[in-house]
mmCIF file of C-alpha atoms in Angstrom:
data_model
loop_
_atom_site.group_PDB
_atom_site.id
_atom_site.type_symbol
_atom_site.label_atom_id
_atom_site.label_comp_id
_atom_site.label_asym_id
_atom_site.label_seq_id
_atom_site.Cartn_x
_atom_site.Cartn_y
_atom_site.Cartn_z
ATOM 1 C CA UNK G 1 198.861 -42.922 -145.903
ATOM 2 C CA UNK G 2 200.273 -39.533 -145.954
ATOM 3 C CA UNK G 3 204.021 -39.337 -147.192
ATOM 4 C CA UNK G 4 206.524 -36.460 -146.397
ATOM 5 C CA UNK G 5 209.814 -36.645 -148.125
ATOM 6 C CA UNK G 6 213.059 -35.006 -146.802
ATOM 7 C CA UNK G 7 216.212 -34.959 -148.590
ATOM 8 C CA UNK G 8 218.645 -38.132 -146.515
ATOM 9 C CA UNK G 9 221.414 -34.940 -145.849
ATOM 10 C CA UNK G 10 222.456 -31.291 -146.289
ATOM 11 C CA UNK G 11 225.513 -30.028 -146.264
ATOM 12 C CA UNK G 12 226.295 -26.153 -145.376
ATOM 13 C CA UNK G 13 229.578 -23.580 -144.046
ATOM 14 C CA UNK G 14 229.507 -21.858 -140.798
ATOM 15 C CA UNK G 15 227.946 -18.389 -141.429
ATOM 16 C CA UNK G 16 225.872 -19.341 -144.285
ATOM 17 C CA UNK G 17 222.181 -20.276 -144.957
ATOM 18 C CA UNK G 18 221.133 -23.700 -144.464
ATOM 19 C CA UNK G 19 217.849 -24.944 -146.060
ATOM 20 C CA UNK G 20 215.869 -28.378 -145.434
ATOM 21 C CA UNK G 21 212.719 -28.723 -147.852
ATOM 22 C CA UNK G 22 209.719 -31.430 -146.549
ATOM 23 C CA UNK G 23 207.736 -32.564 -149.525
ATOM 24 C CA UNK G 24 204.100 -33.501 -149.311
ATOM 25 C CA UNK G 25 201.123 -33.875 -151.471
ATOM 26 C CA UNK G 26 199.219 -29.929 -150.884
ATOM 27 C CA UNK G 27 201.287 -30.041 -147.596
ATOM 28 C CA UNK G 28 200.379 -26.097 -148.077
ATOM 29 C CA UNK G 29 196.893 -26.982 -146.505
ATOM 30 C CA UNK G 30 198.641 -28.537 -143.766
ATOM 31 C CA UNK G 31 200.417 -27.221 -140.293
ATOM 32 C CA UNK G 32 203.763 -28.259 -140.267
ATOM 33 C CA UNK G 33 206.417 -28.802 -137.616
ATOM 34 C CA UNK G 34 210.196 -29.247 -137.485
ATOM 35 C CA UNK G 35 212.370 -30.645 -134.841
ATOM 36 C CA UNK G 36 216.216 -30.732 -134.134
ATOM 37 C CA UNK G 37 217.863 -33.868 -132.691
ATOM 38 C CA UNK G 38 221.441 -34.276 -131.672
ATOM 39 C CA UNK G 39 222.886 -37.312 -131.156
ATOM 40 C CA UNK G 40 221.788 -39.351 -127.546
ATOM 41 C CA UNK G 41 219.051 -36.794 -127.495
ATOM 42 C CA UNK G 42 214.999 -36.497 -127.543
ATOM 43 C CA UNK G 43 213.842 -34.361 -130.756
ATOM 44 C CA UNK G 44 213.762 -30.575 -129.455
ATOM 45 C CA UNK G 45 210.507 -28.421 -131.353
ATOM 46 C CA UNK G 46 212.153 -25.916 -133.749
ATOM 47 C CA UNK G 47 208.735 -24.366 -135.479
ATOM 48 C CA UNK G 48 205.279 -24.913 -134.842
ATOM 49 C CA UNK G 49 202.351 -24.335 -137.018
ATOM 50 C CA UNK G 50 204.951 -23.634 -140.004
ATOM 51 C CA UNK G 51 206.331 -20.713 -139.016
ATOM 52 C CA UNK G 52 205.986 -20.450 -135.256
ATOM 53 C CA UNK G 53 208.872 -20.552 -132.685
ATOM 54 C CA UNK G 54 208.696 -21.971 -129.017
ATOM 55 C CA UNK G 55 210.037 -19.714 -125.839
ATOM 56 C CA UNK G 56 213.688 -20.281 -126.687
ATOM 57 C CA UNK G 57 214.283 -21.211 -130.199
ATOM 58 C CA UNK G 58 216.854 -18.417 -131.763
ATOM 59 C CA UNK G 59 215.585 -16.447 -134.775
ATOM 60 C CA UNK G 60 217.942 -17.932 -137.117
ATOM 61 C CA UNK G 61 215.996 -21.284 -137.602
ATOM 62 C CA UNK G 62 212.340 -20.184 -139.346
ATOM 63 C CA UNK G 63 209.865 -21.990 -141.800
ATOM 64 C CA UNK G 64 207.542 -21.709 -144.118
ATOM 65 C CA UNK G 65 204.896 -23.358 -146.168
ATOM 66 C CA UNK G 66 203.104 -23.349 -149.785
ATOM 67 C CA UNK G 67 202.335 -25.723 -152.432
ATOM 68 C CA UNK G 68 204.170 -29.174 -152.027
ATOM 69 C CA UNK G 69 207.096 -27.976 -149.966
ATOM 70 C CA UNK G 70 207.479 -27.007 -146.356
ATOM 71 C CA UNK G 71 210.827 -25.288 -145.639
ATOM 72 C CA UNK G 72 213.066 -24.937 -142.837
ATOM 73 C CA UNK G 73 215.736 -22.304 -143.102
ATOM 74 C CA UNK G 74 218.674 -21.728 -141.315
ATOM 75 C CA UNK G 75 220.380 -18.674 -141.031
ATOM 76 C CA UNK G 76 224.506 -17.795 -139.921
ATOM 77 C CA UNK G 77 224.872 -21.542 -139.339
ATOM 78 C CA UNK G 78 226.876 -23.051 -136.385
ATOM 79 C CA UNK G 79 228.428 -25.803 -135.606
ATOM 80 C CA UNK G 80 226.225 -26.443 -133.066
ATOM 81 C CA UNK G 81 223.374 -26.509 -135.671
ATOM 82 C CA UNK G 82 224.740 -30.229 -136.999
ATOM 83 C CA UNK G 83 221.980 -32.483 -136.044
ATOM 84 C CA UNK G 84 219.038 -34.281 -137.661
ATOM 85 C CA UNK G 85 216.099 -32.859 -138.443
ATOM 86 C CA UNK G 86 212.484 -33.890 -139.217
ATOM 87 C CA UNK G 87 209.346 -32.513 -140.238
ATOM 88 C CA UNK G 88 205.773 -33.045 -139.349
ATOM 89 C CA UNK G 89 202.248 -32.948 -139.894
ATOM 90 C CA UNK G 90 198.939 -34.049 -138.751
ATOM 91 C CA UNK G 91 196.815 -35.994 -141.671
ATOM 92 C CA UNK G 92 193.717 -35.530 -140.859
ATOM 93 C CA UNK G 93 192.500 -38.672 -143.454
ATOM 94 C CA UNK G 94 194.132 -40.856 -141.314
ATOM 95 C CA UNK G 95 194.144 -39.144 -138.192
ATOM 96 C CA UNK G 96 197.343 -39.914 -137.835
ATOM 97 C CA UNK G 97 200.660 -37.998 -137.144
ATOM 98 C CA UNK G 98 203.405 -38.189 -139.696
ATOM 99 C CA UNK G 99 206.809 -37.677 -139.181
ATOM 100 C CA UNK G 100 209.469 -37.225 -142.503
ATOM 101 C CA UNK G 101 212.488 -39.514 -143.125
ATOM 102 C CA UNK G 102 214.844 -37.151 -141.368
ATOM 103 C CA UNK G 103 217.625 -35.031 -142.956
ATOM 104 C CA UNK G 104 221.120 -34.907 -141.669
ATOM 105 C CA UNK G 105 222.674 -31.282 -141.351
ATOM 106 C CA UNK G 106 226.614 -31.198 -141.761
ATOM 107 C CA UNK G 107 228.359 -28.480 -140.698
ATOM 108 C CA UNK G 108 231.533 -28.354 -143.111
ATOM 109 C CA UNK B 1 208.587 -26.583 -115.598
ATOM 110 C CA UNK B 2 207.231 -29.081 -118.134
ATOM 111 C CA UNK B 3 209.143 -32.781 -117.149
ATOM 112 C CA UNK B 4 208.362 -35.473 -119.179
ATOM 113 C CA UNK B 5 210.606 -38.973 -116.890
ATOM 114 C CA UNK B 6 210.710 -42.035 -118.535
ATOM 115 C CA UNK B 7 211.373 -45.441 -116.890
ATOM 116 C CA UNK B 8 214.837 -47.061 -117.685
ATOM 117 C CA UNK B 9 216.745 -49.492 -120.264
ATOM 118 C CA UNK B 10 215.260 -52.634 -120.685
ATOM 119 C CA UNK B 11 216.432 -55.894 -121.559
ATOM 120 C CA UNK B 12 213.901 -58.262 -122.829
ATOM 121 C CA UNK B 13 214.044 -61.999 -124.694
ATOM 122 C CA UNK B 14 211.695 -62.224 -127.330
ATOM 123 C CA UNK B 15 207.927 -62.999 -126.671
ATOM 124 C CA UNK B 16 208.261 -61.218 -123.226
ATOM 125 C CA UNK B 17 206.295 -58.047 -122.809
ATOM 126 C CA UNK B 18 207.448 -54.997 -121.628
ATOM 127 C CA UNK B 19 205.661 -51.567 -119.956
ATOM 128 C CA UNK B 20 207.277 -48.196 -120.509
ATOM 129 C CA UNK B 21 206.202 -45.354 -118.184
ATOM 130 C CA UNK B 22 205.806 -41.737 -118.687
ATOM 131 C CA UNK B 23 205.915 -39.394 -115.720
ATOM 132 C CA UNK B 24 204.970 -35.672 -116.040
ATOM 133 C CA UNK B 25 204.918 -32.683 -114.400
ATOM 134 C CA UNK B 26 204.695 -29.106 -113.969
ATOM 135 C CA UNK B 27 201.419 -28.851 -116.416
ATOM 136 C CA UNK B 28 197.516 -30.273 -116.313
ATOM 137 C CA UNK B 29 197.587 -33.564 -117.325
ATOM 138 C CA UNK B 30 194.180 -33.611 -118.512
ATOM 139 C CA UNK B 31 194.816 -30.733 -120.590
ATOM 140 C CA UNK B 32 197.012 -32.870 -123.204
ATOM 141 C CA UNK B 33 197.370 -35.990 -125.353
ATOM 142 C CA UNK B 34 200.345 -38.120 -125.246
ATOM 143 C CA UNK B 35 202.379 -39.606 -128.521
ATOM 144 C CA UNK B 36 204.897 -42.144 -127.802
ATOM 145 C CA UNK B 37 207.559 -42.331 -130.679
ATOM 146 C CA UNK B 38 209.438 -45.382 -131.924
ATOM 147 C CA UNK B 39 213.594 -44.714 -132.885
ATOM 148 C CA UNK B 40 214.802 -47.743 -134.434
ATOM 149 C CA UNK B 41 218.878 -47.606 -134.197
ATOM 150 C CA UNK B 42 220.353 -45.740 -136.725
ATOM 151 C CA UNK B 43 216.626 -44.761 -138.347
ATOM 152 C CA UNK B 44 213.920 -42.079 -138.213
ATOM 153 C CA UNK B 45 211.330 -41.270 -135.953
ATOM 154 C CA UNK B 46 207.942 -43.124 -136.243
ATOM 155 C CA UNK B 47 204.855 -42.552 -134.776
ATOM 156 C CA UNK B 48 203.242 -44.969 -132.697
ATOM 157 C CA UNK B 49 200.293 -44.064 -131.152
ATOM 158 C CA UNK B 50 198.205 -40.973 -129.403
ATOM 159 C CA UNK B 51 195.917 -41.178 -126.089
ATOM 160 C CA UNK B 52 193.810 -38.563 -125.210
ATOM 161 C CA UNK B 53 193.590 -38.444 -121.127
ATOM 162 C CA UNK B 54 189.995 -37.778 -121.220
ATOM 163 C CA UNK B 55 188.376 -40.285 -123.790
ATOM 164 C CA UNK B 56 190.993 -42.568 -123.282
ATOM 165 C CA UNK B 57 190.635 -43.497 -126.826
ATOM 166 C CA UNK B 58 194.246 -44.241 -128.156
ATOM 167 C CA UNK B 59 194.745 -43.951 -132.060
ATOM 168 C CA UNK B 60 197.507 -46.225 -133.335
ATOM 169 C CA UNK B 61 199.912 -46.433 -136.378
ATOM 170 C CA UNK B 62 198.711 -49.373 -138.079
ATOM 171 C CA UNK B 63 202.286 -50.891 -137.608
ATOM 172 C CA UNK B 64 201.781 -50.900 -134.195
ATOM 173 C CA UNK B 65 197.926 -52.005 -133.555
ATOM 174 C CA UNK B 66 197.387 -54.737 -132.123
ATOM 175 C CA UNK B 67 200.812 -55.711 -129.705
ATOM 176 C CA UNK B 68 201.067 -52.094 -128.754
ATOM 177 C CA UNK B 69 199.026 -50.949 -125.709
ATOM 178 C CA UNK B 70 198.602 -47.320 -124.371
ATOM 179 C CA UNK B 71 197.002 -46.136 -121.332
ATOM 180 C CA UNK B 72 197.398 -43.295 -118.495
ATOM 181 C CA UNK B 73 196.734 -42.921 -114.900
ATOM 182 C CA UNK B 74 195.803 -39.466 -114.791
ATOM 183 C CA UNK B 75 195.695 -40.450 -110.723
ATOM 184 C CA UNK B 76 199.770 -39.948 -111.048
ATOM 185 C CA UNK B 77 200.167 -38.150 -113.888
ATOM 186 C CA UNK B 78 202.082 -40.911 -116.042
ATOM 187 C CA UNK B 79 201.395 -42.447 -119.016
ATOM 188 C CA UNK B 80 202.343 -46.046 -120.219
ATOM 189 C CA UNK B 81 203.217 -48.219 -123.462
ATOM 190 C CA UNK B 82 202.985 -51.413 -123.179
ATOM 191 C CA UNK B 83 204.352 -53.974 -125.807
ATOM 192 C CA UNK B 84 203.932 -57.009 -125.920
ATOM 193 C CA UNK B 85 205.068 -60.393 -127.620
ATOM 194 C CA UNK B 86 208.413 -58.761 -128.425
ATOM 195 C CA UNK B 87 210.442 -59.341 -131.244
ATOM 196 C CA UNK B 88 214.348 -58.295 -131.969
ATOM 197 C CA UNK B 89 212.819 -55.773 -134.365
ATOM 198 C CA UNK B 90 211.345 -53.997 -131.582
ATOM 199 C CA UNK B 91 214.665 -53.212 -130.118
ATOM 200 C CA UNK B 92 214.458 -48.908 -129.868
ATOM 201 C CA UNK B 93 214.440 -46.207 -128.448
ATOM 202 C CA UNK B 94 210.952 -45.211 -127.048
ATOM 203 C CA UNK B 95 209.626 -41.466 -126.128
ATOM 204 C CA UNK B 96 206.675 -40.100 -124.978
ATOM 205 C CA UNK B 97 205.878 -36.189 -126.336
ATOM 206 C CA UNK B 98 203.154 -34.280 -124.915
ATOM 207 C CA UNK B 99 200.714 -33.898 -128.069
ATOM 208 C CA UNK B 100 197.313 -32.209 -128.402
ATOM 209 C CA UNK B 101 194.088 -32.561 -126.657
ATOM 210 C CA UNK B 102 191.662 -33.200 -129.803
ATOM 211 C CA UNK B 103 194.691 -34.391 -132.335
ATOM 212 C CA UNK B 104 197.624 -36.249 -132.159
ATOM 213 C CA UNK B 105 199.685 -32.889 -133.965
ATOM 214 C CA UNK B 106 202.737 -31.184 -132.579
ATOM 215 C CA UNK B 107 204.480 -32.620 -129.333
ATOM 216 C CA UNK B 108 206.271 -29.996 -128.086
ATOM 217 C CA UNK B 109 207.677 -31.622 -124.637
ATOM 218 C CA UNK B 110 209.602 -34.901 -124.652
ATOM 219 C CA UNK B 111 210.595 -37.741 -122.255
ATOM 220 C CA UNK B 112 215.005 -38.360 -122.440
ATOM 221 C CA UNK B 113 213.838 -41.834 -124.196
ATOM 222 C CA UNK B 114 213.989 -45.438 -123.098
ATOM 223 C CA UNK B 115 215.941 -48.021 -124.297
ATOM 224 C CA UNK B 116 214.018 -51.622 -125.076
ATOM 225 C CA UNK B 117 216.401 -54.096 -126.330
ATOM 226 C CA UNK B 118 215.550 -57.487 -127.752
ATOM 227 C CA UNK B 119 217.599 -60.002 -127.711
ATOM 228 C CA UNK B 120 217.528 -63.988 -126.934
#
């Protein structure tokens, strides 16, 4: 089955730019999809369709997508930015959805 | 507004089953899928499973064929996981996501989560 790998955690500063790679065979060919989850809560939807953001999301957090990585970038950090976060895809082999291990964002 | 209201904490022994329901509102039921998503404590998120409310075809994670049940009463607008012969392992957290229509890809809207715990 498909495999997306996420670094375990990221550490980052208030102000500066945070960014959380999701690595996948040709994931480039694939959409992608990020979400945030705090602590006690459901997963939020940060970027859709790699690059995409719901009603909502600020315009710090954006993504992209090429090759073997996905990335999710986040600009100014905040402390209210410290969370997991996990990316997605659809395989379409399996036709099954596939979530990544999940990377913890500190904010220092 | 999109509401996705899960049913409450459950306590279960092992080998008892247990149904998790899924109420929604303020969209077309028929016009999504459902994922339900298992949260182990302290892990990741893992798929489980994907209904579509018109074929009422569910796909399912291999890791969860087979004691895992999904189904919908698009009557009421609420979907259900059922599991059943539970074992500690199965203690989680449990959320529903509304996914696609054709393709389990994307769940935007999410239930709070249920709690199933397992425990003789």
């Amino acid at each position: 089955s498909y495999v997306l790998t996420q670094p375990p955690s990221v550490s980052v500063t208030p102000g500066k730019t945070a960014t959380i790679m999701c690595g996948g065979i040709n994931i480039g060919d694939k959409s992608v999809h990020w979400y945030q989850q705090k602590p006690g809560q459901a997963p939020v939807l940060l970027i859709y369709f790699d690059s995409d953001r719901p009603s909502g999301i600020p315009e710090r957090f954006s993504g992209s997508n090429s090759g073997n990585t996905a990335t999710l970038t986040i600009s100014r950090v905040e402390a209210g930015d410290d969370a997991d976060y996990y990316c997605q895809v659809w395989d379409s082999g399996s036709d099954h959805l596939v979530f990544g291990g999940g990377t913890k964002l500190t904010v220092l | 507004q999109v509401q996705l209201v899960q049913s409450g904490s459950e306590l279960k022994k092992p080998g008892a089953s247990v149904k998790v329901s899924c109420k929604t509102s303020g969209y077309i039921f028929t016009h999504y899928g459902m994922d339900w998503v298992r949260q182990a404590p302290g892990q990741g998120l893992e798929w489980m499973g994907w209904i579509n409310p018109n074929s009422e075809n569910p796909k399912y994670a291999q890791a969860f064929k087979g004691r895992s049940v999904l189904s919908l009463d698009t009557s009421v607008s609420t979907a259900y996981l059922q599991i059943n012969n539970l074992e500690v392992e199965d203690t989680a957290v449990y959320y529903c996501a509304r996914s696609d229509l054709v393709v389990p890809a994307a769940p935007d809207y999410w239930g709070q989560g249920t709690l199933v715990a397992v425990s003789s």
